[in-house]
Tab-separated table of C-alpha atoms and ligand atoms in Angstrom:
chain	number	residue	atom	x	y	z
A	1	MET	CA	-26.896	9.295	10.024
A	2	LYS	CA	-27.760	5.597	10.330
A	3	THR	CA	-27.138	3.086	7.538
A	4	LEU	CA	-28.074	-0.573	7.617
A	5	ILE	CA	-26.157	-2.902	5.305
A	6	LYS	CA	-28.358	-5.968	5.170
A	7	ASN	CA	-27.694	-9.617	4.418
A	8	ALA	CA	-24.111	-9.451	3.180
A	9	VAL	CA	-21.670	-12.216	4.040
A	10	VAL	CA	-19.639	-10.236	6.554
A	11	VAL	CA	-15.981	-11.079	7.156
A	12	LEU	CA	-15.694	-10.841	10.946
A	13	PRO	CA	-12.507	-11.525	12.956
A	14	GLU	CA	-13.953	-14.898	14.044
A	15	GLY	CA	-15.128	-15.914	10.557
A	16	SER	CA	-17.604	-15.040	7.829
A	17	VAL	CA	-21.367	-15.023	8.431
A	18	GLU	CA	-24.411	-13.725	6.630
A	19	THR	CA	-25.644	-10.880	8.824
A	20	SER	CA	-26.430	-7.160	8.876
A	21	VAL	CA	-24.215	-4.260	9.923
A	22	LEU	CA	-25.553	-1.039	11.388
A	23	ILE	CA	-23.498	2.119	10.907
A	24	GLU	CA	-24.246	5.019	13.228
A	25	GLY	CA	-22.295	8.198	12.527
A	26	THR	CA	-18.681	7.174	11.969
A	27	LYS	CA	-18.839	3.856	13.830
A	28	ILE	CA	-20.028	0.293	13.493
A	29	ALA	CA	-22.931	0.290	15.974
A	30	ALA	CA	-24.261	-3.275	15.709
A	31	ILE	CA	-23.709	-6.562	13.886
A	32	ASP	CA	-26.865	-8.582	14.021
A	33	ALA	CA	-28.994	-10.369	11.429
A	34	ALA	CA	-32.159	-9.445	13.338
A	35	ILE	CA	-31.603	-5.685	13.701
A	36	GLN	CA	-34.918	-3.815	13.783
A	37	THR	CA	-34.356	-0.096	13.956
A	38	THR	CA	-35.254	3.019	12.049
A	39	VAL	CA	-32.449	4.028	9.718
A	40	ASP	CA	-31.812	6.757	7.156
A	41	ARG	CA	-30.679	4.280	4.542
A	42	THR	CA	-30.844	0.547	3.926
A	43	VAL	CA	-28.499	-1.224	1.536
A	44	ASP	CA	-29.553	-4.692	0.419
A	45	ALA	CA	-26.237	-6.484	0.027
A	46	ARG	CA	-27.455	-10.032	-0.455
A	47	GLY	CA	-25.023	-12.063	-2.521
A	48	LYS	CA	-22.131	-9.719	-1.759
A	49	HIS	CA	-19.363	-9.756	0.849
A	50	LEU	CA	-18.628	-6.977	3.330
A	51	ILE	CA	-15.018	-6.595	4.419
A	52	PRO	CA	-13.086	-4.063	6.506
A	53	GLY	CA	-11.749	-1.379	4.158
A	54	VAL	CA	-8.280	-1.961	2.747
A	55	ILE	CA	-5.418	-0.173	4.519
A	56	ASP	CA	-2.615	0.405	2.022
A	57	ASP	CA	0.520	1.049	4.035
A	58	GLN	CA	2.740	2.130	1.165
A	59	VAL	CA	1.699	4.736	-1.401
A	60	HIS	CA	3.320	7.731	-3.105
A	61	PHE	CA	0.641	10.331	-3.781
A	62	ARG	CA	3.046	13.064	-4.927
A	63	GLU	CA	1.441	16.002	-3.145
A	64	PRO	CA	2.918	18.458	-2.497
A	65	GLY	CA	5.422	19.167	-5.222
A	66	LEU	CA	4.932	16.497	-7.860
A	67	THR	CA	1.250	16.944	-8.618
A	68	HIS	CA	1.689	16.613	-12.375
A	69	LYS	CA	2.075	12.858	-11.615
A	70	GLU	CA	-0.614	12.391	-8.966
A	71	ASP	CA	-2.425	14.322	-6.241
A	72	LEU	CA	-4.478	13.612	-3.159
A	73	VAL	CA	-7.825	14.221	-4.876
A	74	HIS	CA	-7.224	11.791	-7.750
A	75	ALA	CA	-5.358	9.236	-5.665
A	76	SER	CA	-7.948	9.150	-2.890
A	77	ARG	CA	-10.765	8.707	-5.437
A	78	ALA	CA	-8.730	5.841	-6.877
A	79	CYS	CA	-8.525	4.439	-3.333
A	80	ALA	CA	-12.295	4.713	-2.808
A	81	LYS	CA	-12.935	2.940	-6.103
A	82	GLY	CA	-10.401	0.256	-5.209
A	83	GLY	CA	-11.920	-0.426	-1.786
A	84	VAL	CA	-9.003	1.273	0.002
A	85	THR	CA	-10.339	3.295	2.947
A	86	SER	CA	-7.003	4.333	4.496
A	87	PHE	CA	-3.546	4.995	3.121
A	88	LEU	CA	-0.117	5.625	4.607
A	89	GLU	CA	1.932	7.838	2.330
A	90	MET	CA	5.666	8.045	1.804
A	91	PRO	CA	7.918	11.050	2.471
A	92	ASN	CA	9.549	11.512	-0.974
A	93	THR	CA	7.303	14.405	-1.923
A	94	VAL	CA	8.633	17.948	-2.471
A	95	PRO	CA	9.610	19.162	0.051
A	96	ASN	CA	10.532	15.798	1.568
A	97	THR	CA	8.505	14.996	4.707
A	98	VAL	CA	11.536	15.116	7.001
A	99	THR	CA	10.409	17.629	9.612
A	100	VAL	CA	7.446	17.718	11.962
A	101	ASP	CA	6.333	20.996	10.352
A	102	VAL	CA	6.224	19.519	6.851
A	103	LEU	CA	4.423	16.448	8.218
A	104	HIS	CA	1.774	18.676	9.787
A	105	ASP	CA	1.439	20.692	6.541
A	106	LYS	CA	0.741	17.454	4.682
A	107	LEU	CA	-1.885	16.390	7.230
A	108	LYS	CA	-3.562	19.773	6.825
A	109	LEU	CA	-3.553	19.455	3.044
A	110	ALA	CA	-5.133	16.005	3.201
A	111	GLN	CA	-7.879	17.253	5.523
A	112	SER	CA	-9.396	19.246	2.661
A	113	ARG	CA	-8.409	16.950	-0.224
A	114	SER	CA	-8.571	13.276	0.678
A	115	LEU	CA	-11.742	11.263	0.203
A	116	VAL	CA	-10.318	8.455	2.356
A	117	ASN	CA	-8.439	8.301	5.676
A	118	TYR	CA	-4.810	9.335	5.592
A	119	GLY	CA	-1.513	9.041	7.395
A	120	PHE	CA	1.993	10.187	6.442
A	121	TYR	CA	5.389	8.728	7.302
A	122	ILE	CA	8.259	10.935	8.378
A	123	GLY	CA	11.397	10.333	6.327
A	124	ALA	CA	14.841	9.797	7.807
A	125	THR	CA	17.917	11.737	6.747
A	126	THR	CA	21.441	11.506	8.138
A	127	GLU	CA	20.734	14.578	10.264
A	128	ASN	CA	17.099	14.692	11.382
A	129	VAL	CA	17.004	12.271	14.317
A	130	GLY	CA	15.692	15.113	16.526
A	131	GLU	CA	12.649	15.457	14.255
A	132	LEU	CA	12.188	11.675	14.176
A	133	ARG	CA	12.269	11.567	17.972
A	134	HIS	CA	9.585	14.220	18.384
A	135	ALA	CA	7.258	13.266	15.554
A	136	ARG	CA	3.727	12.171	16.494
A	137	ARG	CA	0.607	11.855	14.289
A	138	THR	CA	2.567	9.532	11.992
A	139	PRO	CA	2.617	5.744	11.520
A	140	GLY	CA	6.388	5.731	11.686
A	141	ILE	CA	9.749	6.424	10.133
A	142	LYS	CA	10.663	5.603	6.530
A	143	ILE	CA	14.304	5.051	5.664
A	144	PHE	CA	15.545	4.799	2.102
A	145	ILE	CA	18.506	2.498	2.799
A	146	GLY	CA	18.837	2.462	-0.978
A	147	SER	CA	17.895	5.472	-3.075
A	148	SER	CA	14.869	5.466	-5.337
A	149	THR	CA	12.707	8.296	-6.723
A	150	GLY	CA	13.855	11.534	-5.069
A	151	ASN	CA	16.923	12.311	-2.987
A	152	LEU	CA	16.246	10.555	0.325
A	153	LEU	CA	19.029	8.152	1.303
A	154	VAL	CA	20.569	6.991	4.582
A	155	ASP	CA	23.345	4.574	3.755
A	156	GLU	CA	25.988	5.368	6.406
A	157	GLN	CA	26.108	2.767	9.182
A	158	ALA	CA	26.590	5.338	11.963
A	159	ALA	CA	23.492	7.277	10.921
A	160	LEU	CA	21.429	4.088	10.722
A	161	GLU	CA	22.625	3.000	14.181
A	162	THR	CA	21.589	6.387	15.602
A	163	ILE	CA	18.113	6.221	14.048
A	164	PHE	CA	17.440	2.696	15.318
A	165	ALA	CA	18.915	3.489	18.767
A	166	GLU	CA	17.403	6.892	19.463
A	167	THR	CA	13.867	6.706	18.102
A	168	THR	CA	10.800	4.828	19.283
A	169	LEU	CA	8.366	5.007	16.340
A	170	PRO	CA	8.153	1.874	14.181
A	171	ILE	CA	10.602	1.958	11.258
A	172	CYS	CA	10.174	0.729	7.703
A	173	ALA	CA	12.711	0.788	4.915
A	174	HIS	CA	13.311	0.578	1.214
A	175	CYS	CA	15.909	-2.180	1.186
A	176	GLU	CA	18.231	-2.183	-1.834
A	177	ASP	CA	21.942	-1.909	-1.113
A	178	GLU	CA	23.205	1.369	-2.538
A	179	SER	CA	26.812	0.324	-3.209
A	180	THR	CA	25.740	-2.926	-4.903
A	181	VAL	CA	23.298	-0.988	-7.111
A	182	ARG	CA	25.982	1.573	-7.982
A	183	GLN	CA	28.532	-1.123	-8.864
A	184	ASN	CA	25.986	-2.908	-11.037
A	185	ALA	CA	24.923	0.375	-12.651
A	186	ALA	CA	28.543	1.061	-13.611
A	187	ARG	CA	28.727	-2.375	-15.227
A	188	TYR	CA	25.581	-1.703	-17.291
A	189	ALA	CA	26.317	1.991	-17.835
A	190	ASP	CA	25.920	1.783	-21.616
A	191	SER	CA	22.813	-0.356	-21.590
A	192	THR	CA	19.541	0.797	-23.106
A	193	ASP	CA	17.877	-2.567	-22.380
A	194	ILE	CA	15.077	-2.188	-19.825
A	195	ALA	CA	15.643	-5.781	-18.660
A	196	ASP	CA	18.998	-4.654	-17.250
A	197	HIS	CA	17.099	-2.761	-14.570
A	198	SER	CA	16.659	-6.112	-12.799
A	199	ARG	CA	20.403	-6.825	-13.203
A	200	VAL	CA	21.331	-3.433	-11.720
A	201	ARG	CA	18.831	-3.711	-8.864
A	202	ASP	CA	19.513	-7.407	-8.475
A	203	HIS	CA	18.763	-10.122	-5.911
A	204	ARG	CA	21.976	-9.408	-3.989
A	205	ALA	CA	21.135	-5.724	-3.571
A	206	ALA	CA	17.798	-6.604	-1.987
A	207	PHE	CA	19.250	-9.356	0.198
A	208	ILE	CA	22.184	-7.320	1.540
A	209	ALA	CA	20.023	-4.329	2.500
A	210	THR	CA	17.256	-6.399	4.089
A	211	GLN	CA	19.842	-8.363	6.077
A	212	ARG	CA	21.487	-5.148	7.227
A	213	ALA	CA	18.178	-3.573	8.296
A	214	ILE	CA	16.979	-6.671	10.161
A	215	ASP	CA	20.329	-6.874	11.955
A	216	LEU	CA	19.930	-3.250	13.084
A	217	ALA	CA	16.346	-3.849	14.231
A	218	ILE	CA	17.248	-6.921	16.251
A	219	ARG	CA	20.316	-5.406	17.910
A	220	HIS	CA	18.323	-2.293	18.863
A	221	GLN	CA	15.117	-4.255	19.617
A	222	HIS	CA	13.230	-1.867	17.339
A	223	PRO	CA	10.007	-2.858	15.473
A	224	PHE	CA	10.847	-2.948	11.778
A	225	HIS	CA	8.797	-3.492	8.622
A	226	VAL	CA	10.436	-4.586	5.371
A	227	LEU	CA	8.712	-2.740	2.530
A	228	HIS	CA	8.054	-4.344	-0.864
A	229	VAL	CA	9.963	-7.647	-0.549
A	230	SER	CA	10.954	-8.674	-4.079
A	231	THR	CA	13.081	-11.811	-3.753
A	232	ALA	CA	12.719	-15.326	-2.423
A	233	ASP	CA	16.146	-14.862	-0.793
A	234	GLU	CA	14.779	-12.353	1.729
A	235	ILE	CA	12.067	-14.685	3.028
A	236	ASP	CA	14.303	-16.720	5.340
A	237	LEU	CA	15.800	-13.527	6.777
A	238	ILE	CA	12.311	-12.283	7.608
A	239	ALA	CA	11.240	-15.625	9.073
A	240	ALA	CA	14.345	-15.726	11.276
A	241	GLY	CA	13.753	-12.147	12.451
A	242	GLY	CA	10.975	-13.135	14.846
A	243	GLU	CA	8.229	-10.934	16.262
A	244	LEU	CA	9.961	-7.587	15.799
A	245	ILE	CA	10.109	-8.004	12.040
A	246	THR	CA	7.154	-7.747	9.673
A	247	ALA	CA	7.135	-7.606	5.895
A	248	GLU	CA	4.980	-6.847	2.917
A	249	VAL	CA	4.794	-7.770	-0.734
A	250	CYS	CA	3.300	-5.693	-3.563
A	251	PRO	CA	1.046	-6.894	-6.391
A	252	HIS	CA	3.720	-6.108	-9.004
A	253	HIS	CA	6.187	-8.431	-7.267
A	254	LEU	CA	3.548	-11.165	-7.143
A	255	PHE	CA	2.226	-10.789	-10.692
A	256	PHE	CA	5.090	-9.445	-12.850
A	257	ASN	CA	8.561	-10.819	-13.528
A	258	VAL	CA	11.469	-10.197	-15.895
A	259	ASP	CA	9.629	-11.972	-18.724
A	260	ASP	CA	7.132	-9.075	-18.708
A	261	TYR	CA	9.676	-6.473	-19.797
A	262	ALA	CA	9.184	-7.745	-23.377
A	263	SER	CA	5.540	-6.674	-23.496
A	264	LEU	CA	5.305	-3.963	-20.803
A	265	GLY	CA	8.791	-2.405	-20.968
A	266	SER	CA	9.320	0.498	-18.609
A	267	LEU	CA	5.712	0.346	-17.327
A	268	VAL	CA	6.969	-2.364	-14.968
A	269	LYS	CA	10.214	-0.596	-14.077
A	270	MET	CA	10.079	-0.490	-10.296
A	271	ASN	CA	12.403	-0.227	-7.334
A	272	PRO	CA	12.979	-2.846	-6.045
A	273	SER	CA	12.954	-4.279	-9.535
A	274	ILE	CA	10.669	-7.101	-10.563
A	275	LYS	CA	12.507	-10.430	-10.369
A	276	THR	CA	11.853	-13.970	-11.681
A	277	LYS	CA	8.832	-16.246	-11.967
A	278	SER	CA	10.316	-18.350	-9.201
A	279	ASP	CA	10.431	-15.257	-6.940
A	280	ASN	CA	6.727	-14.596	-7.740
A	281	GLU	CA	5.875	-18.128	-6.649
A	282	LYS	CA	7.963	-18.096	-3.484
A	283	LEU	CA	6.671	-14.684	-2.398
A	284	TRP	CA	3.133	-15.982	-2.821
A	285	GLN	CA	4.010	-19.054	-0.750
A	286	ALA	CA	5.518	-16.780	1.951
A	287	LEU	CA	2.162	-14.999	2.189
A	288	LEU	CA	0.308	-18.291	2.461
A	289	ASP	CA	2.819	-19.464	5.088
A	290	GLY	CA	2.376	-16.272	7.138
A	291	VAL	CA	6.006	-15.154	6.866
A	292	ILE	CA	4.996	-12.087	4.848
A	293	THR	CA	1.749	-10.789	6.331
A	294	VAL	CA	0.931	-7.549	4.479
A	295	ILE	CA	0.045	-6.651	0.897
A	296	ALA	CA	0.618	-2.989	-0.028
A	297	THR	CA	0.810	-1.393	-3.449
A	298	ASP	CA	3.735	1.084	-3.471
A	299	HIS	CA	1.387	3.070	-5.782
A	300	ALA	CA	3.983	5.314	-7.445
A	301	PRO	CA	2.643	7.003	-10.563
A	302	HIS	CA	4.619	8.863	-13.211
A	303	THR	CA	3.143	10.333	-16.377
A	304	LEU	CA	3.100	8.122	-19.442
A	305	GLU	CA	5.380	10.616	-21.149
A	306	GLU	CA	7.933	10.204	-18.351
A	307	LYS	CA	7.600	6.406	-18.407
A	308	GLN	CA	8.096	6.326	-22.180
A	309	LYS	CA	11.544	7.891	-21.973
A	310	PRO	CA	14.238	5.395	-22.993
A	311	TYR	CA	15.950	3.241	-20.358
A	312	PRO	CA	17.607	4.216	-18.044
A	313	GLU	CA	16.022	7.715	-17.890
A	314	CYS	CA	12.455	6.392	-17.531
A	315	PRO	CA	11.458	6.674	-13.860
A	316	SER	CA	10.600	3.731	-11.603
A	317	GLY	CA	7.077	3.306	-10.290
A	318	LEU	CA	3.570	2.285	-11.270
A	319	PRO	CA	0.034	3.049	-10.048
A	320	ALA	CA	-1.973	0.315	-8.301
A	321	VAL	CA	-4.374	1.422	-5.534
A	322	GLU	CA	-7.514	1.095	-7.615
A	323	ASN	CA	-6.810	-2.437	-8.765
A	324	SER	CA	-4.952	-4.109	-5.892
A	325	LEU	CA	-8.007	-5.489	-4.113
A	326	ALA	CA	-9.570	-6.707	-7.378
A	327	LEU	CA	-6.285	-8.462	-8.269
A	328	MET	CA	-6.498	-10.359	-4.992
A	329	LEU	CA	-10.246	-11.052	-5.203
A	330	ASN	CA	-9.577	-12.592	-8.605
A	331	LEU	CA	-7.276	-15.074	-6.820
A	332	VAL	CA	-10.052	-15.809	-4.303
A	333	ARG	CA	-12.273	-16.601	-7.258
A	334	GLN	CA	-9.581	-18.967	-8.580
A	335	ASP	CA	-9.401	-20.716	-5.158
A	336	LYS	CA	-5.773	-19.668	-4.700
A	337	CYS	CA	-6.600	-18.064	-1.335
A	338	THR	CA	-9.612	-17.180	0.784
A	339	LEU	CA	-11.341	-13.844	1.233
A	340	GLU	CA	-10.439	-14.051	4.926
A	341	GLN	CA	-6.740	-14.241	3.995
A	342	VAL	CA	-7.088	-11.210	1.725
A	343	VAL	CA	-8.703	-9.285	4.606
A	344	LYS	CA	-5.838	-10.269	6.872
A	345	TRP	CA	-3.138	-9.219	4.371
A	346	MET	CA	-4.775	-5.989	3.249
A	347	SER	CA	-6.572	-4.722	6.349
A	348	SER	CA	-6.138	-6.353	9.745
A	349	GLU	CA	-2.378	-6.899	9.507
A	350	PRO	CA	-1.507	-3.378	8.277
A	351	ALA	CA	-3.672	-2.071	11.154
A	352	ARG	CA	-1.740	-4.259	13.620
A	353	VAL	CA	1.728	-3.491	12.239
A	354	TRP	CA	1.186	0.294	12.334
A	355	GLN	CA	-0.802	0.197	15.595
A	356	ILE	CA	-3.775	1.890	13.964
A	357	GLU	CA	-6.689	2.652	16.289
A	358	ASN	CA	-10.147	1.208	15.559
A	359	LYS	CA	-9.544	-0.018	12.034
A	360	GLY	CA	-8.841	-3.275	10.233
A	361	ARG	CA	-11.778	-5.314	11.489
A	362	ILE	CA	-15.555	-5.314	11.447
A	363	GLU	CA	-16.392	-5.092	15.120
A	364	VAL	CA	-18.842	-3.003	17.171
A	365	GLY	CA	-17.157	0.277	18.158
A	366	TYR	CA	-14.675	0.149	15.276
A	367	ASP	CA	-14.658	2.837	12.558
A	368	ALA	CA	-17.177	2.225	9.794
A	369	ASP	CA	-14.530	1.870	7.066
A	370	LEU	CA	-16.151	-0.811	4.950
A	371	THR	CA	-15.893	-2.238	1.462
A	372	LEU	CA	-18.635	-4.227	-0.213
A	373	VAL	CA	-17.318	-6.637	-2.834
A	374	ASP	CA	-19.024	-8.642	-5.548
A	375	LEU	CA	-17.026	-11.829	-6.007
A	376	SER	CA	-18.834	-12.711	-9.235
A	377	LEU	CA	-18.485	-9.387	-11.054
A	378	THR	CA	-16.123	-9.530	-14.032
A	379	GLN	CA	-14.584	-6.321	-15.388
A	380	THR	CA	-11.599	-5.522	-17.558
A	381	VAL	CA	-9.002	-3.071	-16.239
A	382	LEU	CA	-8.786	-0.191	-18.712
A	383	ASN	CA	-6.471	2.828	-18.888
A	384	ASP	CA	-9.390	5.113	-19.750
A	385	ALA	CA	-11.307	4.124	-16.629
A	386	GLN	CA	-8.485	4.872	-14.161
A	387	GLU	CA	-9.015	7.541	-11.514
A	388	ALA	CA	-5.276	7.868	-10.884
A	389	LYS	CA	-4.103	11.111	-12.465
A	390	CYS	CA	-1.518	9.435	-14.693
A	391	GLY	CA	-4.308	7.637	-16.598
A	392	TRP	CA	-2.526	4.342	-17.225
A	393	THR	CA	-2.116	1.015	-15.497
A	394	PRO	CA	0.212	-1.918	-16.178
A	395	TRP	CA	-2.878	-4.171	-15.867
A	396	HIS	CA	-4.655	-2.547	-18.847
A	397	GLY	CA	-6.620	-5.258	-20.672
A	398	THR	CA	-6.617	-7.712	-17.759
A	399	GLU	CA	-9.988	-9.286	-16.977
A	400	LEU	CA	-10.599	-9.763	-13.255
A	401	THR	CA	-13.490	-11.374	-11.415
A	402	GLY	CA	-14.235	-9.933	-7.966
A	403	TRP	CA	-14.538	-6.155	-7.535
A	404	PRO	CA	-15.354	-3.587	-4.879
A	405	VAL	CA	-18.837	-2.177	-5.564
A	406	ALA	CA	-19.300	0.185	-2.594
A	407	THR	CA	-16.997	1.875	-0.078
A	408	TRP	CA	-17.758	3.614	3.222
A	409	VAL	CA	-15.194	5.832	4.949
A	410	MET	CA	-15.984	6.706	8.563
A	411	GLY	CA	-19.627	5.834	7.944
A	412	HIS	CA	-20.001	7.925	4.794
A	413	GLN	CA	-20.484	6.162	1.467
A	414	VAL	CA	-17.817	7.633	-0.798
A	415	PHE	CA	-18.080	5.205	-3.728
A	416	ARG	CA	-20.593	2.971	-5.429
A	417	LEU	CA	-20.543	1.159	-8.720
A	418	GLU	CA	-23.836	1.689	-10.495
A	419	ASN	CA	-24.528	0.077	-13.867
A	420	GLY	CA	-20.791	-0.260	-14.379
A	421	GLN	CA	-20.194	3.444	-13.675
A	422	SER	CA	-18.196	4.763	-10.711
A	423	GLN	CA	-20.141	7.223	-8.562
A	424	PHE	CA	-18.339	9.245	-5.901
A	425	ASP	CA	-19.663	11.361	-3.060
A	426	SER	CA	-17.121	13.787	-1.668
A	427	ALA	CA	-19.538	15.690	0.610
A	428	VAL	CA	-17.655	14.231	3.599
A	429	LEU	CA	-13.916	13.672	3.437
A	430	GLY	CA	-11.608	11.135	5.108
A	431	LYS	CA	-10.035	11.599	8.526
A	432	GLU	CA	-6.538	11.544	9.953
A	433	ILE	CA	-5.600	8.028	11.100
A	434	GLU	CA	-4.848	7.637	14.817
A	435	TYR	CA	-2.178	5.333	16.244
A	436	ARG	CA	-1.640	3.684	19.578
A	437	HIS	CA	1.937	4.982	19.763
B	1	LIG	O1	9.765	2.263	-8.040
B	1	LIG	C1	9.611	2.989	-7.073
B	1	LIG	N1	9.131	4.230	-7.204
B	1	LIG	N2	9.936	2.546	-5.859
B	1	LIG	C2	9.917	3.346	-4.778
B	1	LIG	O2	10.176	2.873	-3.695
B	1	LIG	C3	9.641	4.780	-4.934
B	1	LIG	C4	8.756	4.984	-6.056
B	1	LIG	C5	8.521	6.435	-6.437
B	1	LIG	O3	8.332	7.253	-5.536
B	1	LIG	O4	8.483	6.725	-7.626
């Protein structure tokens, strides 16, 4: 199958140019404004921008075991609609992804269920270093240095030292200090005020755990990625960490802060918690400065019924894969950043950090994972229109300008927006992501 995407402004590694892109099979075969060849399909993309598909390196898709909240079919459709062509999923499913066998079961499941490309982390426990050492076909190791949804936790120093010393895969971690959180939780034990979530999971908890993890990574010379940075305080630690240390920020930590509990309540209850307006601003500046280089969503759906339980029972997590790119394109439209920066944060950098083969850039020979965006299209985010199984979004009612309008995964068009309606084609499914490690 040959597809020619004509006349889009194409975001190439060396800059953006109006040109045409030829897809042949699963690959980008040519990039040339003057291509003359017989094709099966031509897409006239004049006036739109073609970018490498988004790679979301932190999602919780809940399958297996928690499929009343989310599953691979719904979540991967949400990805396709959101311009996300590849995802890396976290191990706190049921059973936890803490053995090579469970990891391989998950890969098999995704093969028949995911519309977009997929990869799965292996989770660390205090006892599974043997599994972590032998795991392949995974982007890396996830450590919950602080506990969150589920029962994964590695807080003991000796166990952390062993994991950093005896494994070679890249490591990422949820950094909130468990003992600080527990002490704070005891202090607010009687609280039913959702805003106390940010006092329990406070700035100190994030700082202490991130400092501890970076110290481990540097002493063991082990590549380490700080997941979902939530505080300004962590930025200097990351900057001082040098080349071994990378970090990401999530849309909810850029766009929401403690003032939003009043209107959104537990919908914005997340771990790490949302912090202050000043943290929003400094995290954004850290992206612009290149200290934080990745944007990922931490898409973590729960049903509305679960979220509406009173604090503190309401679970932490919110869905985001289908709106994350649009949230960033809206900032491009407002001149707060460039489309090239968005591509770097959401595609080329996640590909570099996780050593993903043949993705993250539009280049001949690379996988044809492509997202066409219309920077002038305005749409309102609506609960009813969400593909995520939970059927709600904290951005309900938000008007955004700049949306994905077509998505190709390994050369196959899986999504197009036609007269405002989402159209999906699941005749060909996504593929397992390959890594250079
Ligand atoms: O709020 C969160 N929820 N943070 C996480 O890191 C995990 C996630 C979940 O799985 O629900």
